Tab-separated table of C-alpha atoms in Angstrom:
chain	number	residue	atom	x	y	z
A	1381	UNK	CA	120.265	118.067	101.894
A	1382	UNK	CA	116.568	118.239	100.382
A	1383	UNK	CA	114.172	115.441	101.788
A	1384	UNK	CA	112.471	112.843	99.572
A	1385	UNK	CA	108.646	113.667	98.377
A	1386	UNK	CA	106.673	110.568	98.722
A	1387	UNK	CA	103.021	110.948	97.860
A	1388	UNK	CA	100.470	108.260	98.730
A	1389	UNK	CA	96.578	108.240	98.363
A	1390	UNK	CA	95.625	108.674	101.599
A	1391	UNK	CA	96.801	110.307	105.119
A	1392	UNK	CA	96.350	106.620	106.725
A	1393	UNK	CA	98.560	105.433	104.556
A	1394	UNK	CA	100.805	108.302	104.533
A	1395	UNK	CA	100.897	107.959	108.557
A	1396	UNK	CA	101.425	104.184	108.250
A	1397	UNK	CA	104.446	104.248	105.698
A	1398	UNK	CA	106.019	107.308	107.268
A	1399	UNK	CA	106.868	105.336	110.389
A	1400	UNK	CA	109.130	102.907	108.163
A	1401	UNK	CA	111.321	105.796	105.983
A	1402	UNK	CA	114.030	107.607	107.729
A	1403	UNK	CA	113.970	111.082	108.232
A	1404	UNK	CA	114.932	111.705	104.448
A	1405	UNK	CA	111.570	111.340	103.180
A	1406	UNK	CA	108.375	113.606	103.407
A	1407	UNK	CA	105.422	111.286	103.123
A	1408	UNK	CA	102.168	113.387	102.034
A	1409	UNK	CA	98.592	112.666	100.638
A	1410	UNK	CA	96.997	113.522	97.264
A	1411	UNK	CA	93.417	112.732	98.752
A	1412	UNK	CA	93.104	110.745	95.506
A	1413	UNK	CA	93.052	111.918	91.838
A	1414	UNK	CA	94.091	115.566	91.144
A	1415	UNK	CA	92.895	115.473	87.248
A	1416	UNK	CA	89.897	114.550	85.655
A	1417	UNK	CA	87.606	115.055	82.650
A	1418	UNK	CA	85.891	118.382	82.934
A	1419	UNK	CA	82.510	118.027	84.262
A	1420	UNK	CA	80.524	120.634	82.160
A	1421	UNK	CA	81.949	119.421	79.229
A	1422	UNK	CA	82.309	115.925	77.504
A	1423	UNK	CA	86.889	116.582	77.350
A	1424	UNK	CA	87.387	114.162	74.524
A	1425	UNK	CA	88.440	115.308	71.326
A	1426	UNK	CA	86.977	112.698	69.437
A	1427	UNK	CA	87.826	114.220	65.732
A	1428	UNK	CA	91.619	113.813	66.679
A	1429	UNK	CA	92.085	110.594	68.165
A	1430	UNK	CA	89.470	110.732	71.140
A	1431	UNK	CA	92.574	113.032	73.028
A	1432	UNK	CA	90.832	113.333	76.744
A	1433	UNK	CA	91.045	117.402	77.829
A	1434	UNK	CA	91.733	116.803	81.837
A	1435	UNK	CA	91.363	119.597	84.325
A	1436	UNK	CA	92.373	119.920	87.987
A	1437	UNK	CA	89.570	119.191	90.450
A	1438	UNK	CA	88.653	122.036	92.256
A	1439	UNK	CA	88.840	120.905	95.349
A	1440	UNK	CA	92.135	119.506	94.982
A	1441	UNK	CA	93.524	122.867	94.165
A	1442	UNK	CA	95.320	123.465	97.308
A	1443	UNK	CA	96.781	119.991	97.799
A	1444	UNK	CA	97.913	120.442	94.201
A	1445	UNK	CA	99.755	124.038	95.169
A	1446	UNK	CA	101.276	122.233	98.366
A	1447	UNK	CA	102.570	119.277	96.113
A	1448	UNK	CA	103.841	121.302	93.712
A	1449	UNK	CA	106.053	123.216	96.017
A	1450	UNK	CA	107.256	120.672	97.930
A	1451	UNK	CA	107.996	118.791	94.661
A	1452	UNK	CA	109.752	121.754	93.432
A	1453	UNK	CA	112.285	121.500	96.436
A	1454	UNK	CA	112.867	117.734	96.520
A	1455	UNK	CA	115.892	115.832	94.994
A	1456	UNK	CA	113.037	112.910	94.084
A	1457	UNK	CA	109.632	112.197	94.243
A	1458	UNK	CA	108.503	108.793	94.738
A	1459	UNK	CA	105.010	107.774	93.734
A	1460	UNK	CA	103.714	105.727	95.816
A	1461	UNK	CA	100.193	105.458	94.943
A	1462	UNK	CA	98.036	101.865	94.760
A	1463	UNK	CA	100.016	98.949	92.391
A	1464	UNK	CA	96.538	99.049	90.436
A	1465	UNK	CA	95.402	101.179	86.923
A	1466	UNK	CA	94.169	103.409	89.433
A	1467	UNK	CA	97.252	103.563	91.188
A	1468	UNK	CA	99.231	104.459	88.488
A	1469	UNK	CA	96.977	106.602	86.745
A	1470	UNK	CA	96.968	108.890	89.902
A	1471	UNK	CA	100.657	108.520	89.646
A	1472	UNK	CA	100.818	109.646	86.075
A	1473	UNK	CA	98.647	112.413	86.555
A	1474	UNK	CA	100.227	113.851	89.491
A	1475	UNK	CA	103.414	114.344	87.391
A	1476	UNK	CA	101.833	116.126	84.760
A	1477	UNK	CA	99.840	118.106	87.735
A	1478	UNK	CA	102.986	119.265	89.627
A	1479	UNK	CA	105.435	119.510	86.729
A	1480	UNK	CA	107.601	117.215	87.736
A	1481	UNK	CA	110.846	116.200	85.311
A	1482	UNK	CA	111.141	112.890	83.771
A	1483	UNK	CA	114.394	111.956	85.834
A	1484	UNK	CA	113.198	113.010	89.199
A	1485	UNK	CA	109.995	111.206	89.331
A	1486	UNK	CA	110.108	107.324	90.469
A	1487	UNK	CA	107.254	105.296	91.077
A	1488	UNK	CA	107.100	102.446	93.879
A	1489	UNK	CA	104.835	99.677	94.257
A	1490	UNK	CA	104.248	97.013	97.250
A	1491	UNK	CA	101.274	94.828	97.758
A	1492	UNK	CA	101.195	95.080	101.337
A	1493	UNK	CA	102.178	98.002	103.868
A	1494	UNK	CA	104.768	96.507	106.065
A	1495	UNK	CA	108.014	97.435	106.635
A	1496	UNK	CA	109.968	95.009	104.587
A	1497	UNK	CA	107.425	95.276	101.552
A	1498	UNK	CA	108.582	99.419	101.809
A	1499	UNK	CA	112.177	99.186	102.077
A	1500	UNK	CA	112.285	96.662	99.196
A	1501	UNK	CA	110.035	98.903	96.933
A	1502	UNK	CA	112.303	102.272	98.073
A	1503	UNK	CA	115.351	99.585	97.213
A	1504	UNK	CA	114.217	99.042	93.601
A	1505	UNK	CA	112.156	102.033	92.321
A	1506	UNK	CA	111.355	101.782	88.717
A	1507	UNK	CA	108.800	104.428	86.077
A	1508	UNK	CA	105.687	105.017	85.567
A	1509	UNK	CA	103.592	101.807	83.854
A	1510	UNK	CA	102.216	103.989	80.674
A	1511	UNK	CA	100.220	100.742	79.286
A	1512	UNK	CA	98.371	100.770	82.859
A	1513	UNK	CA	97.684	104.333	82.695
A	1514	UNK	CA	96.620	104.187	78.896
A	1515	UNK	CA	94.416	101.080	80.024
A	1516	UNK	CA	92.657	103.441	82.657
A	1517	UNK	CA	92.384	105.956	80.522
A	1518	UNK	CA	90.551	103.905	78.237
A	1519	UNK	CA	87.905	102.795	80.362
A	1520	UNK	CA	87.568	106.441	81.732
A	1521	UNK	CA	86.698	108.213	77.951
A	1522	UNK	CA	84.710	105.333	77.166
A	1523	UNK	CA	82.592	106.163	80.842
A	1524	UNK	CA	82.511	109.643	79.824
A	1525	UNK	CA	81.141	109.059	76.069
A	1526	UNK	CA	78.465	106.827	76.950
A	1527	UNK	CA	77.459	108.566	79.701
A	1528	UNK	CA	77.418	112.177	78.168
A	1529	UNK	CA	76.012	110.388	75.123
A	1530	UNK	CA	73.016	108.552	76.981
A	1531	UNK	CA	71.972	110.158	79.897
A	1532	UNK	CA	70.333	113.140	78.661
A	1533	UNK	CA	67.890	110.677	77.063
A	1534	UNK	CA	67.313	109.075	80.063
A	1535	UNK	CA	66.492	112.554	81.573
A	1536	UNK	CA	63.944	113.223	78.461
A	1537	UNK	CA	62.184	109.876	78.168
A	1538	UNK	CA	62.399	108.833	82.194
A	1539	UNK	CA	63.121	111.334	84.856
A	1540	UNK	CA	65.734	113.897	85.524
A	1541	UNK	CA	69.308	112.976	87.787
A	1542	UNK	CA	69.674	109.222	86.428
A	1543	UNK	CA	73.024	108.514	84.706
A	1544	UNK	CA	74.445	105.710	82.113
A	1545	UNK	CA	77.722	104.647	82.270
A	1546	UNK	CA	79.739	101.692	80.563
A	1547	UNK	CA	79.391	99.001	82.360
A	1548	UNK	CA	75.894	100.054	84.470
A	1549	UNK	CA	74.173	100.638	81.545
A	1550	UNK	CA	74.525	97.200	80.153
A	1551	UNK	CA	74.136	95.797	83.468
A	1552	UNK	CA	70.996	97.264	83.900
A	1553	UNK	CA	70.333	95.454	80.188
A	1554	UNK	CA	71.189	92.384	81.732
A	1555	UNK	CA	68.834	92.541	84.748
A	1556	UNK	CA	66.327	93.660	82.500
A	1557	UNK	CA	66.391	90.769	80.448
A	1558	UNK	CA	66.248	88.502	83.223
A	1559	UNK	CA	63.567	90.093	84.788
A	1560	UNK	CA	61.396	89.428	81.772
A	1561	UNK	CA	62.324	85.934	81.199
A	1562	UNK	CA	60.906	85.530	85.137
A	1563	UNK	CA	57.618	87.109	84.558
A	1564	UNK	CA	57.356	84.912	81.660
A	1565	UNK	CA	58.489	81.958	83.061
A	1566	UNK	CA	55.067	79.467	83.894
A	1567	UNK	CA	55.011	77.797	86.927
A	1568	UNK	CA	54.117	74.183	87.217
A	1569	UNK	CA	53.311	72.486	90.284
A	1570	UNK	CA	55.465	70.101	92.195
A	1571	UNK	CA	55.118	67.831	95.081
A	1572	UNK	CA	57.321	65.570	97.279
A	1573	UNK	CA	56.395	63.105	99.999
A	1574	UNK	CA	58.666	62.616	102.840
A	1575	UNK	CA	58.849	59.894	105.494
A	1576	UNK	CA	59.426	60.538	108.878
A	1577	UNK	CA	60.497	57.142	109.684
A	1578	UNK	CA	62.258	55.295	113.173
A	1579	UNK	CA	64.069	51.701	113.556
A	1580	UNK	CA	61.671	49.695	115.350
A	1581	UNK	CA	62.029	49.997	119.141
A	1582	UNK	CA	64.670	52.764	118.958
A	1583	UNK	CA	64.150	56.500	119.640
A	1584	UNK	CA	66.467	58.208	116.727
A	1585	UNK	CA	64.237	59.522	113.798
A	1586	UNK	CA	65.569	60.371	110.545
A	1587	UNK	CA	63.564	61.803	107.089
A	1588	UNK	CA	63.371	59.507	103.612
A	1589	UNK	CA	62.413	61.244	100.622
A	1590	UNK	CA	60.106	59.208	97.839
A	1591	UNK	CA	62.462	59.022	94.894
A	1592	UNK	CA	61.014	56.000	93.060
A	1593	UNK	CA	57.143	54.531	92.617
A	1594	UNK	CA	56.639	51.566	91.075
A	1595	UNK	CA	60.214	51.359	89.497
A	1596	UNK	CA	59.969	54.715	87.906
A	1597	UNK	CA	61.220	58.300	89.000
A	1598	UNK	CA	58.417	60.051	91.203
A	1599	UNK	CA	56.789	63.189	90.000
A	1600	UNK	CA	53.530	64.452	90.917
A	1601	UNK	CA	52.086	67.879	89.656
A	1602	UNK	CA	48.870	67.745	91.746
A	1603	UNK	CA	48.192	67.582	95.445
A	1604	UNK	CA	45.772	64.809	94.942
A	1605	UNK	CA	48.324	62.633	93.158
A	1606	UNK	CA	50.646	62.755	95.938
A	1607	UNK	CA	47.611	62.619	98.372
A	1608	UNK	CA	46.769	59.340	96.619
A	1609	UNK	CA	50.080	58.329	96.880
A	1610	UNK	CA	50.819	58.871	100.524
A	1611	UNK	CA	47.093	57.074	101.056
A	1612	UNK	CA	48.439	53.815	99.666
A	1613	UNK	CA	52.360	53.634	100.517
A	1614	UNK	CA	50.697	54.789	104.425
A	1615	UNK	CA	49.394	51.121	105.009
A	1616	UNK	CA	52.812	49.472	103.315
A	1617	UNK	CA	55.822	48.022	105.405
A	1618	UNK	CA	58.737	49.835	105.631
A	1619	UNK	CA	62.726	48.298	105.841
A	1620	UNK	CA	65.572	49.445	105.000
A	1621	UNK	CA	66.522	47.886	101.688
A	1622	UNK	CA	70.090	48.900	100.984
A	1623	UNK	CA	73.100	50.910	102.819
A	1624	UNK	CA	76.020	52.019	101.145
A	1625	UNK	CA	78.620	54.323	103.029
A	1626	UNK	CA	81.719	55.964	101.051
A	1627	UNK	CA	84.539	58.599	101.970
A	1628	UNK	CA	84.639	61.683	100.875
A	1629	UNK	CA	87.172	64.379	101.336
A	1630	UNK	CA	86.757	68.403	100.634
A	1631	UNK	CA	89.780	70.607	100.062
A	1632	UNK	CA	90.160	73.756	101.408
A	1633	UNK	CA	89.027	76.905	99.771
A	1634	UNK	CA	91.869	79.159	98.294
A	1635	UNK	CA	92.525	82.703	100.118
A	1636	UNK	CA	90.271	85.805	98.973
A	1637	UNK	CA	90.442	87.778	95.880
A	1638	UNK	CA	88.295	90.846	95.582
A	1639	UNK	CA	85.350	88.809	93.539
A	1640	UNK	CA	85.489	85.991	96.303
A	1641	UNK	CA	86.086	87.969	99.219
A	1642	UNK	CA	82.813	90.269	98.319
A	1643	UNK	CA	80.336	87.077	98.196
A	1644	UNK	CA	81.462	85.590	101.493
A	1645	UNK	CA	80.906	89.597	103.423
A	1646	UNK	CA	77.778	89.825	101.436
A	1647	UNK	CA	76.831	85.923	102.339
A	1648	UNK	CA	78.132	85.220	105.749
A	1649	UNK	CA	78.340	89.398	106.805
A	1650	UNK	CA	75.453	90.982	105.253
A	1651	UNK	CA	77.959	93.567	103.829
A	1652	UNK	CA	77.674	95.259	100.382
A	1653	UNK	CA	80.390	95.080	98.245
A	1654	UNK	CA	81.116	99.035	98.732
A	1655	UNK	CA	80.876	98.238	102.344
A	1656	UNK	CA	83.503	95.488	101.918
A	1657	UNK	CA	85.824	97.507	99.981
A	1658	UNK	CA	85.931	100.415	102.102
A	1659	UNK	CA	86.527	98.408	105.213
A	1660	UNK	CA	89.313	96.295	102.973
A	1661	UNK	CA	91.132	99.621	102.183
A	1662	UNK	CA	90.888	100.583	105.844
A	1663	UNK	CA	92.527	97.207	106.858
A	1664	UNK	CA	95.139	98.250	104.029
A	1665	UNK	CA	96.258	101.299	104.914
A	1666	UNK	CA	96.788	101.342	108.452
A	1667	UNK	CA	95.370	100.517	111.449
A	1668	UNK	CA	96.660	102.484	114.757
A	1669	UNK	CA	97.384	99.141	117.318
A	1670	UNK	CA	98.428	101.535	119.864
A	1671	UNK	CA	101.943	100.511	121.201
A	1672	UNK	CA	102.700	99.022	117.663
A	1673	UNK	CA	101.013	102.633	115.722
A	1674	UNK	CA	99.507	102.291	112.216
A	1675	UNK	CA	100.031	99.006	110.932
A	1676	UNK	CA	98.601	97.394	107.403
A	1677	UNK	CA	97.207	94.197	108.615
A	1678	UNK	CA	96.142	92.879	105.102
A	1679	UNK	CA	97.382	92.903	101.300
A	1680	UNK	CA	96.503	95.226	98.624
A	1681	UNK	CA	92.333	94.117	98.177
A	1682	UNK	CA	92.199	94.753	94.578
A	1683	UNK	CA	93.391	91.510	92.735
A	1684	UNK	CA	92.073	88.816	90.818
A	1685	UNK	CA	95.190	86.714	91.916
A	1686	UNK	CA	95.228	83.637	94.418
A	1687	UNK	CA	99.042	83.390	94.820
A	1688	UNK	CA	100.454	83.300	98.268
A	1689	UNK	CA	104.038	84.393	98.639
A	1690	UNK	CA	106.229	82.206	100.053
A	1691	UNK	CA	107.448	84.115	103.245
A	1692	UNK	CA	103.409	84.076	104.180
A	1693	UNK	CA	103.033	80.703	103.122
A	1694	UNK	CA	105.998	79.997	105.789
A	1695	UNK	CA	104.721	82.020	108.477
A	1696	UNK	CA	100.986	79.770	107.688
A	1697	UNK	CA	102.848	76.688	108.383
A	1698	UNK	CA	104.291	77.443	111.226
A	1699	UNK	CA	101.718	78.684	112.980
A	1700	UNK	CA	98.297	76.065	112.288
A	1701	UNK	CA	100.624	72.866	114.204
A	1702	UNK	CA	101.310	74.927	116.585
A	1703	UNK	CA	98.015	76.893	117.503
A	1704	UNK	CA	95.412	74.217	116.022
A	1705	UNK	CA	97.703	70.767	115.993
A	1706	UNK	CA	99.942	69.374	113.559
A	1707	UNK	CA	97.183	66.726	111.810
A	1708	UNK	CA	95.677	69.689	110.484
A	1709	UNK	CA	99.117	70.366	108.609
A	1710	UNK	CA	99.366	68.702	105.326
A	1711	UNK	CA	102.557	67.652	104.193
A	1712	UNK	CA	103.215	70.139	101.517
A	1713	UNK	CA	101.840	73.227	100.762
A	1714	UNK	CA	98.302	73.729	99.500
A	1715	UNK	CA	98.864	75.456	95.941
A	1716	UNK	CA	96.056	77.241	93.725
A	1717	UNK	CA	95.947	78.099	90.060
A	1718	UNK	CA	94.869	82.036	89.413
A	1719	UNK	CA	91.884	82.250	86.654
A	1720	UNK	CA	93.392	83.370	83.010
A	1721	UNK	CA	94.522	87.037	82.588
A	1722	UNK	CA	94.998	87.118	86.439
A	1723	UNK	CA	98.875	89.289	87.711
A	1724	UNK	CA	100.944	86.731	89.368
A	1725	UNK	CA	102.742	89.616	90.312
A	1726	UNK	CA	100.024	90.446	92.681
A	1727	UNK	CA	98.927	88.229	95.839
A	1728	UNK	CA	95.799	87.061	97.436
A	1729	UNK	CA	94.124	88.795	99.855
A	1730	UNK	CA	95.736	87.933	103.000
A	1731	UNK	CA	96.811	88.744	106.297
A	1732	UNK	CA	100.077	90.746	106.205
A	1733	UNK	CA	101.177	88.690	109.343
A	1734	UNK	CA	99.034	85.816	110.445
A	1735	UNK	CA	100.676	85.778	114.023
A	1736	UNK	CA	98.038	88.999	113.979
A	1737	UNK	CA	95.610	86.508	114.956
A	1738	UNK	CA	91.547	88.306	115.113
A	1739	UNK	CA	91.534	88.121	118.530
A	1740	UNK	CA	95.065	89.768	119.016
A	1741	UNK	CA	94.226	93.249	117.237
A	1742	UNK	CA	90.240	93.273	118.350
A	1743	UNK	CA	90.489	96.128	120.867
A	1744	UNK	CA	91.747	98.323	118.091
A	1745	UNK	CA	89.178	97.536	115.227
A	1746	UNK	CA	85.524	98.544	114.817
A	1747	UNK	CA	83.105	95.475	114.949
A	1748	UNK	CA	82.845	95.794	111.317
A	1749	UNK	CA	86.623	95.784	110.659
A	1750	UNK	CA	86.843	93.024	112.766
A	1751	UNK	CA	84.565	90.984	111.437
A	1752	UNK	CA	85.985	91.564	108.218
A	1753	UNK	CA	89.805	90.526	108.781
A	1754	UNK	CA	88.583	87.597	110.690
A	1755	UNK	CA	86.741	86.293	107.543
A	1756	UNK	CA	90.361	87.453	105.953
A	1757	UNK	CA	92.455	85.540	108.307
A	1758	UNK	CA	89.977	82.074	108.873
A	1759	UNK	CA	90.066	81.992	105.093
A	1760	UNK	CA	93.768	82.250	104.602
A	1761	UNK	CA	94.932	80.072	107.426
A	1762	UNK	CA	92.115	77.271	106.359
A	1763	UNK	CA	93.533	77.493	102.547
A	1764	UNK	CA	96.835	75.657	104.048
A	1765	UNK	CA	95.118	73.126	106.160
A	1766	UNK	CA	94.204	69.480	105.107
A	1767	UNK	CA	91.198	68.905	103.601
A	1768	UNK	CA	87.907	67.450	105.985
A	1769	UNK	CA	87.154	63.900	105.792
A	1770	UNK	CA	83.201	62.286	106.042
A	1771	UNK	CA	81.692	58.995	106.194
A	1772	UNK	CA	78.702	59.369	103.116
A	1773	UNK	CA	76.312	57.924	104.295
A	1774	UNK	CA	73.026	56.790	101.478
A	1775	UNK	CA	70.223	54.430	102.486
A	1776	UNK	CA	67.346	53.327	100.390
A	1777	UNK	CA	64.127	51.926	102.270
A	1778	UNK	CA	61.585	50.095	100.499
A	1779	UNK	CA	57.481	50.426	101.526
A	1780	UNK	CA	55.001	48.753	99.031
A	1781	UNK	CA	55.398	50.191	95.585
A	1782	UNK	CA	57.504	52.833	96.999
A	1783	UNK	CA	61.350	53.197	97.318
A	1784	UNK	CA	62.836	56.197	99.437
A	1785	UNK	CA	66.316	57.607	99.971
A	1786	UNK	CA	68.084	59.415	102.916
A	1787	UNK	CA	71.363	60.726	102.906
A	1788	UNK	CA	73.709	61.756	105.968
A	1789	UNK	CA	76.707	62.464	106.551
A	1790	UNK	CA	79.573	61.913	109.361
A	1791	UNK	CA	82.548	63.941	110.222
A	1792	UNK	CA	85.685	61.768	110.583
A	1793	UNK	CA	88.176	64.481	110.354
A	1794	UNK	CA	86.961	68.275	110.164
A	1795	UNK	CA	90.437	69.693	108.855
A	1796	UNK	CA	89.853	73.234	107.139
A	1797	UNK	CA	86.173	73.327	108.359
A	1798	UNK	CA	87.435	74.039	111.827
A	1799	UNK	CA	88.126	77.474	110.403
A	1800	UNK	CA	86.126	77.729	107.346
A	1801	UNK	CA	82.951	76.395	108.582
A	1802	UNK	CA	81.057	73.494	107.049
A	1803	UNK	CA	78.293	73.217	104.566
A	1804	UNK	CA	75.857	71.261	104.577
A	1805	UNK	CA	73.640	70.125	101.569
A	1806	UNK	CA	69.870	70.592	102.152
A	1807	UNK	CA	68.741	67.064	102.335
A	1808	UNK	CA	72.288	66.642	104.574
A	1809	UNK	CA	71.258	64.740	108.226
A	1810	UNK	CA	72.839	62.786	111.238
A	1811	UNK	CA	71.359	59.047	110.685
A	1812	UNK	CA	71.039	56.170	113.222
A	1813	UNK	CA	72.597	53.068	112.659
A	1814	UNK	CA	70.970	51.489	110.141
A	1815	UNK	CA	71.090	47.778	108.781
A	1816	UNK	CA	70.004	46.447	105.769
A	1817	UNK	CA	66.298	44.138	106.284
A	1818	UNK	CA	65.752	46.211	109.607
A	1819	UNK	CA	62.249	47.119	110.334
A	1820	UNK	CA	61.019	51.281	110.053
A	1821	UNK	CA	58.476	52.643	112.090
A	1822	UNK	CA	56.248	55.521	109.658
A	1823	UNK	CA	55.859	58.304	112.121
A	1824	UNK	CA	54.573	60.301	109.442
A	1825	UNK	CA	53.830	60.145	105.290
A	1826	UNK	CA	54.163	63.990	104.782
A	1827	UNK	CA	53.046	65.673	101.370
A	1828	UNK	CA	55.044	69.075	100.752
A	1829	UNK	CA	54.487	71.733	97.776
């Protein structure tokens, strides 16, 4: 009996699926698209209905000749490519590519590489999405007209090799813009006076910023106003006039999408987004964890969704009373809404089992994947804890004509921040007890630019 063609992206992910068909399937790689526009030429026929004119790419020739073959001597082909426009526009094109009939040719999505997300997909194969591959296509003649149409004037009024494209072109716009409304932006000088001020005869210091003088909101645009300033309110008494404390609680953070997971590697990793991406789709696809072989360790990284599934959202709860206590547990799952226009069908980006903890799979990851699926896993497992609770802390200290404010703040229960991290707001600082009437020392009246 003739063996299944599945065709994937990818060798990792062809070695990472293959290990969860039977022996009935053939799992092989495309290396990525087979077709494109031609590059010499602009291959739309814009006088009859911009038709694109696509062309094998020559170096895919001989995975195309392979594919074909082995295609020709299959009872199905399964398509197995990303659940994305990409995905299925690879998909499309590799039926058209290897000539493969209508009834023969089934396509199979999953959002994560695991064994049950396979078998269900194999379980319920379906066709070809044509309004995602006409959506791709799309964007791709409408890259190829602007950019055939624009950068040969680039190369005649700027320099030769740059390109224009769709969306960098009026990105580049955008920046442009900005950058002249900096230049013309006029600066205007601004000061501040701090107090570096200590209750009398104790040894905790804490800083008070000058927010009011004589009744009125404190500005100064010259150094020799606020050196005036700090000249006079130097000689005054200082005491703490008022202290107010509140509660405050912050939730959790939802798990990664692509937009969100790119700002934390660039902000907490130093990683570009390409960077991130690449690393994401390496995490994807498979990672060999020796005994266990090629295992996906996170979803698909390409969604704008923040839905969990409920099996993961399970697996979550069960695991943070156990590993980090059950007060961190709230009592019913944390939900999040997805923006507008965002596939419920997809999932956030998560870990495809979170009893995978970082530490677990770190002698089989570079640094830099590590690093990465920690910041995946910390973010999920923190999105289903309880949210951290502070003591606000605000005290207002009157000297002379003067009136200062300093603001701390207390952890009384760090919930998600034991994973996620806390931040702290810039005038944010640990305070000493502090009573309303007590007596300041002024260590120092400081004037800052």
């Amino acid at each position: 009996m003739a063996k299944a063609l599945v065709i994937v992206e990818s060798p990792a992910k062809a070695k990472t699926i293959n290990k969860f068909l039977g022996s009935g399937y053939t799992v092989e790689a495309s290396m990525g698209h087979v077709r494109d526009l031609p590059e010499r030429d602009i291959g739309v026929d814009i006088e009859h209905d911009f038709t694109p004119e696509y062309v094998v790419i020559s170096d895919r020739k001989k995975v195309i000749a392979k594919l074909k073959k082995d295609a020709s001597k299959a009872e199905k082909v399964f398509l197995a490519t990303d659940l994305d426009r990409e995905g299925e526009a690879i998909a499309w094109h590799l039926v058209h590519a290897l000539n493969v009939p209508d009834e023969k040719a089934l396509r199979v999505t999953f959002n994560e590489i695991t064994k049950s997300a396979i078998q269900a997909a194999f379980h319920r194969p379906g066709k070809i999405d044509l309004d995602k591959v006409n959506a791709q296509q799309a964007r791709r003649i409408l890259d190829r007209i602007v950019g055939y149409k624009i950068s040969p004037l680039l190369w005649k009024k700027i320099t030769k090799g740059l390109s224009a494209g769709r969306v960098q072109s009026v990105a580049v716009r955008l920046i442009v813009e900005r950058e002249k409304e900096i230049r013309a932006f006029k600066t205007e000088e601004y000061w501040k006076i701090t107090a570096h001020l200590r209750p009398h005869g104790k040894t905790e210091a804490f800083d008070a910023l000058l927010v009011q003088l004589d009744g009125k909101e404190f500005k100064a645009s010259k150094g020799e106003e606020a050196k005036a300033v700090v000249a006079d309110l130097e000689k005054a008494a200082y005491v703490v006039a008022q202290v107010e404390k509140e509660e405050k609680s912050s939730k959790p953070p939802p798990p990664f999408k692509t937009s969100t997971l790119q700002q934390q590697a660039s902000t907490r990793l130093r990683f570009s987004a390409s960077r991130t991406m690449r690393l994401a789709q390496q995490l994807y696809e498979g990672v060999d964890l020796g005994p266990e072989g090629p295992v996906g360790l996170i979803t698909y990284m390409r969604t704008d969704s923040v839905h969990i599934a409920q099996r993961a959202l399970d697996e979550c709860r069960h695991l943070i009373p156990a590993q980090f206590g059950p007060q961190y547990l709230p009592e019913k799952p944390n939900r999040y809404a997805s923006g507008k226009g965002a596939q419920e069908a997809h999932e956030a980006i998560r870990p495809t089992a979170v009893e995978r903890t970082p530490e677990s799979v770190r002698q089989y990851l570079t640094e830099e994947q590590f690093k990465l699926y920690q910041l995946i896993w910390q973010r999920f497992v923190a999105s289903q804890m309880k949210p951290a609770l502070y003591e606000v802390t605000t005290v207002q200290v009157a000297a002379g004509r003067g009136l200062f404010q300093a603001k701390g703040r207390r952890v009384l229960f760090d919930g998600h921040t034991v994973l996620s991290g806390v931040e702290k707001a810039e005038d944010e600082q640990m305070l000493p007890a502090l009573e309303p009437k007590q007596p300041l020392d002024l260590l120092k009246l400081e004037p800052t630019q």
